[in-house]
mmCIF file of C-alpha atoms in Angstrom:
data_model
loop_
_atom_site.group_PDB
_atom_site.id
_atom_site.type_symbol
_atom_site.label_atom_id
_atom_site.label_comp_id
_atom_site.label_asym_id
_atom_site.label_seq_id
_atom_site.Cartn_x
_atom_site.Cartn_y
_atom_site.Cartn_z
ATOM 1 C CA MET A 611 -3.559 -61.380 -15.789
ATOM 2 C CA ARG A 612 0.247 -61.816 -17.645
ATOM 3 C CA LEU A 613 3.044 -59.580 -15.885
ATOM 4 C CA GLN A 614 3.233 -57.320 -18.677
ATOM 5 C CA GLU A 615 -0.214 -56.163 -18.253
ATOM 6 C CA VAL A 616 0.043 -55.633 -14.913
ATOM 7 C CA VAL A 617 3.096 -53.436 -15.503
ATOM 8 C CA VAL A 618 1.216 -51.490 -17.847
ATOM 9 C CA GLY A 619 -1.650 -50.870 -15.687
ATOM 10 C CA ALA A 620 0.452 -49.751 -12.977
ATOM 11 C CA LEU A 621 2.209 -47.267 -15.109
ATOM 12 C CA LEU A 622 -1.082 -45.731 -16.733
ATOM 13 C CA ALA A 623 -2.568 -45.430 -12.758
ATOM 14 C CA THR A 624 0.612 -43.572 -11.767
ATOM 15 C CA LEU A 625 0.430 -41.298 -14.710
ATOM 16 C CA VAL A 626 -3.196 -40.310 -14.362
ATOM 17 C CA LEU A 627 -2.734 -39.822 -10.550
ATOM 18 C CA GLY A 628 0.494 -37.686 -11.575
ATOM 19 C CA ILE A 629 -1.471 -35.363 -14.105
ATOM 20 C CA PHE A 630 -4.648 -35.129 -12.195
ATOM 21 C CA GLY A 631 -4.078 -35.930 -8.692
ATOM 22 C CA CYS A 632 -6.113 -37.782 -6.026
ATOM 23 C CA GLY A 633 -8.475 -36.636 -3.467
ATOM 24 C CA PRO A 634 -9.579 -33.243 -2.947
ATOM 25 C CA SER A 635 -7.414 -30.284 -3.865
ATOM 26 C CA GLY A 636 -6.673 -26.888 -1.659
ATOM 27 C CA GLY A 637 -5.862 -26.485 1.827
ATOM 28 C CA PRO A 638 -2.881 -24.678 3.340
ATOM 29 C CA ALA A 639 0.000 -23.920 1.506
ATOM 30 C CA THR A 640 2.909 -26.297 2.163
ATOM 31 C CA SER A 641 5.887 -24.784 3.814
ATOM 32 C CA PRO A 642 9.387 -24.995 1.546
ATOM 33 C CA SER A 643 11.144 -28.018 1.697
ATOM 34 C CA PRO A 644 14.225 -28.166 3.411
ATOM 35 C CA GLY A 645 17.576 -29.064 1.933
ATOM 36 C CA PRO A 646 20.071 -31.869 3.335
ATOM 37 C CA GLY A 647 20.846 -31.088 7.197
ATOM 38 C CA GLN A 648 18.252 -28.182 7.187
ATOM 39 C CA THR A 649 15.535 -27.890 9.632
ATOM 40 C CA GLN A 650 11.964 -27.879 8.630
ATOM 41 C CA ALA A 651 10.407 -24.598 7.620
ATOM 42 C CA PRO A 652 7.598 -23.413 9.683
ATOM 43 C CA GLU A 653 3.946 -22.443 8.430
ATOM 44 C CA ILE A 654 2.012 -19.430 8.960
ATOM 45 C CA LEU A 655 -1.204 -20.561 9.877
ATOM 46 C CA LYS A 656 -3.148 -17.197 10.527
ATOM 47 C CA ALA A 657 -2.272 -13.380 11.032
ATOM 48 C CA GLU A 658 -4.738 -11.058 12.238
ATOM 49 C CA ILE A 659 -5.618 -7.904 14.333
ATOM 50 C CA VAL A 660 -7.178 -9.632 17.158
ATOM 51 C CA GLY A 661 -10.992 -8.780 17.300
ATOM 52 C CA VAL A 662 -10.830 -6.811 14.236
ATOM 53 C CA ARG A 663 -10.193 -8.967 10.986
ATOM 54 C CA VAL A 664 -7.679 -11.719 9.481
ATOM 55 C CA LEU A 665 -4.999 -10.417 7.072
ATOM 56 C CA SER A 666 -3.630 -12.229 4.011
ATOM 57 C CA SER A 667 0.007 -11.639 2.708
ATOM 58 C CA GLY A 668 0.222 -8.197 0.705
ATOM 59 C CA GLY A 669 -2.700 -6.777 2.971
ATOM 60 C CA ALA A 670 -3.005 -3.201 4.520
ATOM 61 C CA VAL A 671 -2.978 -2.189 8.427
ATOM 62 C CA GLN A 672 -2.724 1.119 9.889
ATOM 63 C CA PRO A 673 0.068 2.366 11.677
ATOM 64 C CA ASN A 674 0.745 1.285 15.407
ATOM 65 C CA GLN A 675 -1.274 -1.906 15.165
ATOM 66 C CA ASP A 676 -0.478 -5.399 16.468
ATOM 67 C CA VAL A 677 -0.475 -8.202 14.187
ATOM 68 C CA VAL A 678 -0.615 -11.440 15.829
ATOM 69 C CA PHE A 679 0.934 -14.426 13.586
ATOM 70 C CA THR A 680 0.086 -17.846 14.659
ATOM 71 C CA GLY A 681 2.150 -20.891 13.441
ATOM 72 C CA ARG A 682 3.545 -23.845 13.540
ATOM 73 C CA GLY A 683 6.685 -25.853 12.952
ATOM 74 C CA PRO A 684 9.068 -28.696 14.185
ATOM 75 C CA ALA A 685 8.605 -28.989 18.297
ATOM 76 C CA ASN A 686 10.902 -26.943 20.419
ATOM 77 C CA VAL A 687 12.842 -25.118 18.023
ATOM 78 C CA GLU A 688 13.652 -21.411 17.602
ATOM 79 C CA ILE A 689 11.438 -19.300 15.020
ATOM 80 C CA ARG A 690 13.702 -16.473 13.613
ATOM 81 C CA VAL A 691 11.583 -13.591 12.219
ATOM 82 C CA TYR A 692 13.265 -11.384 9.843
ATOM 83 C CA GLN A 693 12.266 -7.859 8.424
ATOM 84 C CA GLY A 694 13.805 -6.361 5.280
ATOM 85 C CA GLY A 695 16.396 -9.445 5.641
ATOM 86 C CA SER A 696 17.723 -8.579 8.768
ATOM 87 C CA LEU A 697 16.926 -10.500 11.974
ATOM 88 C CA LEU A 698 13.925 -8.805 13.796
ATOM 89 C CA ASP A 699 13.412 -11.055 16.546
ATOM 90 C CA THR A 700 12.849 -14.892 18.006
ATOM 91 C CA THR A 701 10.285 -16.845 19.521
ATOM 92 C CA SER A 702 10.134 -20.567 20.163
ATOM 93 C CA THR A 703 8.047 -23.623 19.078
ATOM 94 C CA SER A 704 5.877 -25.545 21.705
ATOM 95 C CA ALA A 705 6.434 -29.118 22.307
ATOM 96 C CA THR A 706 3.588 -29.622 19.620
ATOM 97 C CA GLY A 707 5.163 -27.279 17.405
ATOM 98 C CA GLU A 708 2.773 -24.168 17.642
ATOM 99 C CA PHE A 709 4.252 -20.423 18.028
ATOM 100 C CA THR A 710 3.060 -17.046 18.395
ATOM 101 C CA PHE A 711 4.629 -13.917 17.156
ATOM 102 C CA THR A 712 3.258 -10.381 17.623
ATOM 103 C CA TRP A 713 4.555 -7.808 15.221
ATOM 104 C CA ASN A 714 4.007 -4.180 15.546
ATOM 105 C CA SER A 715 3.370 -2.074 12.550
ATOM 106 C CA GLY A 716 5.083 1.180 13.934
ATOM 107 C CA SER A 717 4.604 4.597 12.451
ATOM 108 C CA THR A 718 6.588 4.457 9.114
ATOM 109 C CA GLU A 719 3.910 3.864 6.090
ATOM 110 C CA GLY A 720 5.433 1.350 3.423
ATOM 111 C CA THR A 721 5.487 -2.131 2.493
ATOM 112 C CA PHE A 722 7.053 -4.649 4.479
ATOM 113 C CA LEU A 723 8.409 -8.178 4.317
ATOM 114 C CA LEU A 724 8.651 -10.438 7.088
ATOM 115 C CA GLU A 725 10.212 -13.692 6.915
ATOM 116 C CA PHE A 726 9.974 -16.751 9.058
ATOM 117 C CA ALA A 727 12.623 -19.323 9.561
ATOM 118 C CA ALA A 728 13.152 -22.201 12.147
ATOM 119 C CA LYS A 729 16.207 -23.537 14.024
ATOM 120 C CA ASP A 730 16.983 -26.889 15.058
ATOM 121 C CA PRO A 731 19.982 -26.770 17.698
ATOM 122 C CA VAL A 732 21.792 -29.712 15.654
ATOM 123 C CA LEU A 733 20.507 -28.418 12.077
ATOM 124 C CA ALA A 734 20.960 -25.562 9.658
ATOM 125 C CA GLU A 735 18.261 -23.055 9.795
ATOM 126 C CA SER A 736 15.311 -23.694 7.563
ATOM 127 C CA PRO A 737 14.136 -21.892 4.215
ATOM 128 C CA ARG A 738 12.435 -18.781 4.786
ATOM 129 C CA VAL A 739 8.525 -18.329 4.680
ATOM 130 C CA SER A 740 7.597 -14.634 3.612
ATOM 131 C CA PHE A 741 4.283 -12.614 4.816
ATOM 132 C CA THR A 742 4.258 -8.984 3.372
ATOM 133 C CA LEU A 743 2.080 -6.208 4.629
ATOM 134 C CA VAL A 744 1.237 -2.594 3.873
ATOM 135 C CA VAL A 745 1.244 0.356 6.273
ATOM 136 C CA ASP A 746 -1.110 2.877 5.360
ATOM 137 C CA GLY A 747 -2.052 5.535 7.461
ATOM 138 C CA THR A 748 -3.553 8.110 4.972
ATOM 139 C CA PRO A 749 -7.332 8.117 4.436
ATOM 140 C CA PRO A 750 -8.906 7.928 0.892
ATOM 141 C CA GLU A 751 -10.007 11.069 -1.016
ATOM 142 C CA LEU A 752 -11.405 11.883 -4.473
ATOM 143 C CA SER A 753 -8.467 12.539 -6.489
ATOM 144 C CA SER A 754 -9.893 13.222 -10.069
ATOM 145 C CA VAL A 755 -12.874 13.915 -12.213
ATOM 146 C CA THR A 756 -13.502 13.675 -15.939
ATOM 147 C CA ALA A 757 -16.393 14.631 -17.820
ATOM 148 C CA ARG A 758 -17.200 15.037 -21.638
ATOM 149 C CA ALA A 759 -19.283 17.367 -23.620
ATOM 150 C CA SER A 760 -22.889 15.703 -24.366
ATOM 151 C CA THR A 761 -25.895 16.353 -26.638
ATOM 152 C CA PRO A 762 -29.224 17.158 -25.144
ATOM 153 C CA SER A 763 -32.129 14.472 -25.758
ATOM 154 C CA GLY A 764 -32.010 11.226 -27.254
ATOM 155 C CA GLY A 765 -28.058 10.995 -26.920
ATOM 156 C CA THR A 766 -26.077 9.210 -24.597
ATOM 157 C CA PRO A 767 -26.621 9.978 -20.893
ATOM 158 C CA PRO A 768 -24.005 12.388 -19.732
ATOM 159 C CA ARG A 769 -21.693 10.593 -17.016
ATOM 160 C CA VAL A 770 -19.214 11.989 -14.706
ATOM 161 C CA THR A 771 -16.313 9.977 -13.617
ATOM 162 C CA VAL A 772 -14.420 10.357 -10.375
ATOM 163 C CA VAL A 773 -11.483 8.517 -8.881
ATOM 164 C CA PHE A 774 -10.547 7.811 -5.303
ATOM 165 C CA SER A 775 -6.992 7.653 -4.458
ATOM 166 C CA GLU A 776 -6.910 4.327 -3.342
ATOM 167 C CA PRO A 777 -9.546 1.263 -3.108
ATOM 168 C CA ILE A 778 -12.259 1.774 -0.720
ATOM 169 C CA VAL A 779 -14.590 -0.387 1.264
ATOM 170 C CA VAL A 780 -18.228 0.653 1.628
ATOM 171 C CA ASN A 781 -20.064 -0.989 4.483
ATOM 172 C CA ASP A 782 -23.741 -0.162 2.445
ATOM 173 C CA MET A 783 -23.824 0.082 -1.023
ATOM 174 C CA VAL A 784 -27.527 1.287 -1.147
ATOM 175 C CA LEU A 785 -26.579 4.317 0.583
ATOM 176 C CA PHE A 786 -23.122 4.983 -1.239
ATOM 177 C CA THR A 787 -25.424 4.924 -4.564
ATOM 178 C CA LEU A 788 -28.088 7.174 -3.812
ATOM 179 C CA PRO A 789 -28.325 9.438 -6.779
ATOM 180 C CA LEU A 790 -30.299 12.089 -4.891
ATOM 181 C CA GLY A 791 -30.423 13.188 -1.287
ATOM 182 C CA GLY A 792 -27.748 11.096 -0.587
ATOM 183 C CA PHE A 793 -23.757 11.904 0.101
ATOM 184 C CA TRP A 794 -23.028 12.867 -3.434
ATOM 185 C CA THR A 795 -23.357 16.222 -4.848
ATOM 186 C CA VAL A 796 -22.298 17.483 -8.658
ATOM 187 C CA SER A 797 -22.380 21.013 -9.486
ATOM 188 C CA VAL A 798 -21.580 22.670 -12.812
ATOM 189 C CA THR A 799 -21.217 26.270 -14.394
ATOM 190 C CA GLY A 800 -22.417 27.929 -17.465
ATOM 191 C CA SER A 801 -25.085 26.388 -19.716
ATOM 192 C CA SER A 802 -24.365 22.907 -18.386
ATOM 193 C CA VAL A 803 -27.008 20.830 -16.213
ATOM 194 C CA PHE A 804 -26.591 17.591 -14.320
ATOM 195 C CA ILE A 805 -29.128 16.054 -12.251
ATOM 196 C CA PRO A 806 -27.751 12.326 -11.101
ATOM 197 C CA THR A 807 -29.922 9.299 -11.820
ATOM 198 C CA SER A 808 -27.484 6.399 -11.019
ATOM 199 C CA ILE A 809 -24.116 6.216 -9.187
ATOM 200 C CA GLN A 810 -21.792 2.793 -9.642
ATOM 201 C CA LEU A 811 -18.681 1.874 -8.131
ATOM 202 C CA ALA A 812 -16.256 -0.125 -10.454
ATOM 203 C CA ALA A 813 -14.701 -3.409 -9.949
ATOM 204 C CA ASP A 814 -11.351 -1.611 -9.197
ATOM 205 C CA ARG A 815 -13.171 0.011 -5.895
ATOM 206 C CA LYS A 816 -11.638 3.272 -7.011
ATOM 207 C CA THR A 817 -13.624 4.455 -9.934
ATOM 208 C CA VAL A 818 -17.038 5.993 -9.437
ATOM 209 C CA THR A 819 -19.662 6.673 -12.655
ATOM 210 C CA ILE A 820 -22.199 8.968 -12.017
ATOM 211 C CA THR A 821 -24.719 8.936 -14.591
ATOM 212 C CA GLY A 822 -27.203 12.135 -15.217
ATOM 213 C CA ASN A 823 -31.028 12.227 -16.371
ATOM 214 C CA ALA A 824 -32.342 12.695 -19.393
ATOM 215 C CA VAL A 825 -32.332 16.680 -19.198
ATOM 216 C CA SER A 826 -29.089 16.224 -18.227
ATOM 217 C CA GLN A 827 -26.109 18.254 -20.500
ATOM 218 C CA LEU A 828 -22.465 18.957 -20.201
ATOM 219 C CA VAL A 829 -20.928 21.687 -22.068
ATOM 220 C CA ALA A 830 -17.190 21.801 -23.289
ATOM 221 C CA GLY A 831 -15.433 24.338 -21.013
ATOM 222 C CA ASP A 832 -17.903 24.533 -18.181
ATOM 223 C CA SER A 833 -16.667 23.822 -14.950
ATOM 224 C CA ILE A 834 -17.659 20.557 -12.626
ATOM 225 C CA ILE A 835 -17.370 20.102 -9.138
ATOM 226 C CA VAL A 836 -18.027 16.989 -7.220
ATOM 227 C CA GLY A 837 -18.294 16.384 -3.649
ATOM 228 C CA PHE A 838 -18.714 13.082 -1.474
ATOM 229 C CA ALA A 839 -19.359 13.593 2.161
ATOM 230 C CA PRO A 840 -19.994 10.099 3.799
ATOM 231 C CA ALA A 841 -21.628 10.293 7.437
ATOM 232 C CA GLY A 842 -24.082 8.895 10.011
ATOM 233 C CA PRO A 843 -25.125 5.004 8.916
ATOM 234 C CA LEU A 844 -22.417 5.351 5.810
ATOM 235 C CA VAL A 845 -19.127 4.321 6.394
ATOM 236 C CA VAL A 846 -16.339 4.308 3.862
ATOM 237 C CA THR A 847 -12.611 3.412 4.511
ATOM 238 C CA ASP A 848 -9.471 2.163 2.623
ATOM 239 C CA GLU A 849 -8.409 -1.597 3.291
ATOM 240 C CA ALA A 850 -6.130 -0.246 6.145
ATOM 241 C CA GLY A 851 -9.510 0.916 7.851
ATOM 242 C CA ASN A 852 -8.732 4.612 7.718
ATOM 243 C CA ALA A 853 -11.766 6.616 7.273
ATOM 244 C CA CYS A 854 -12.575 8.643 4.243
ATOM 245 C CA VAL A 855 -11.877 12.437 4.206
ATOM 246 C CA SER A 856 -15.343 13.903 4.833
ATOM 247 C CA PRO A 857 -16.404 15.996 2.585
ATOM 248 C CA THR A 858 -13.821 15.329 -0.063
ATOM 249 C CA VAL A 859 -14.324 17.581 -3.327
ATOM 250 C CA VAL A 860 -12.655 17.313 -6.560
ATOM 251 C CA SER A 861 -13.169 19.547 -9.814
ATOM 252 C CA GLY A 862 -12.597 19.921 -13.243
ATOM 253 C CA THR A 863 -13.517 21.284 -16.724
ATOM 254 C CA VAL A 864 -15.919 19.758 -19.153
ATOM 255 C CA ALA A 865 -13.891 18.161 -22.239
ATOM 256 C CA PRO A 866 -15.071 18.719 -25.458
#
């Protein structure tokens, strides 16, 4: 094979691998590359409330909970932990590069930015690796209800829409969506009639649509009250684990 053909083939192979990659994709995110004279940045392998659940960056936790971070970095270096840009605490890696750090969520609700950096004694501090947590101690509750007037028989079944104050986590969707004899109540006044036949939770995990049966009718100006009272085997919480206010009630007026 001529030298020119070998060079061209090598260039084409390099181009293909550069575009499409080689081998399996995925795996943990890599640490930021250090600059000249910098320590290699650490990597956060896991953040968890031990025995409860593993957290992702941006996840929610209740107040006064211990979150244990497990990571790795260069061997025998200092790990500096910053919160809101200020140094919070330090720990160290082992001879094999592992480290742990426990952060308590405290009593203040809000979003907290934690940053982890490594510092070798003879090198500059590494780039920082960030991890965000939301401290939430407020339980979810119904915050609004909307309903529009409907025509009886033959038309589209009337629907009532309620919205929770934040996304919810439901342990049993069968129980949550029981239209009759379950945990939902819909009361109307005046000439309106509403008998639930189906209940659906939207993809946003906040919006619930309650559909009436064939004889249901909503009349503009009438009042509507929706109640939700989870109990017993039905457990509804927010992402942080706060249990839904029970009962939670919201009221409104049927729109034209």
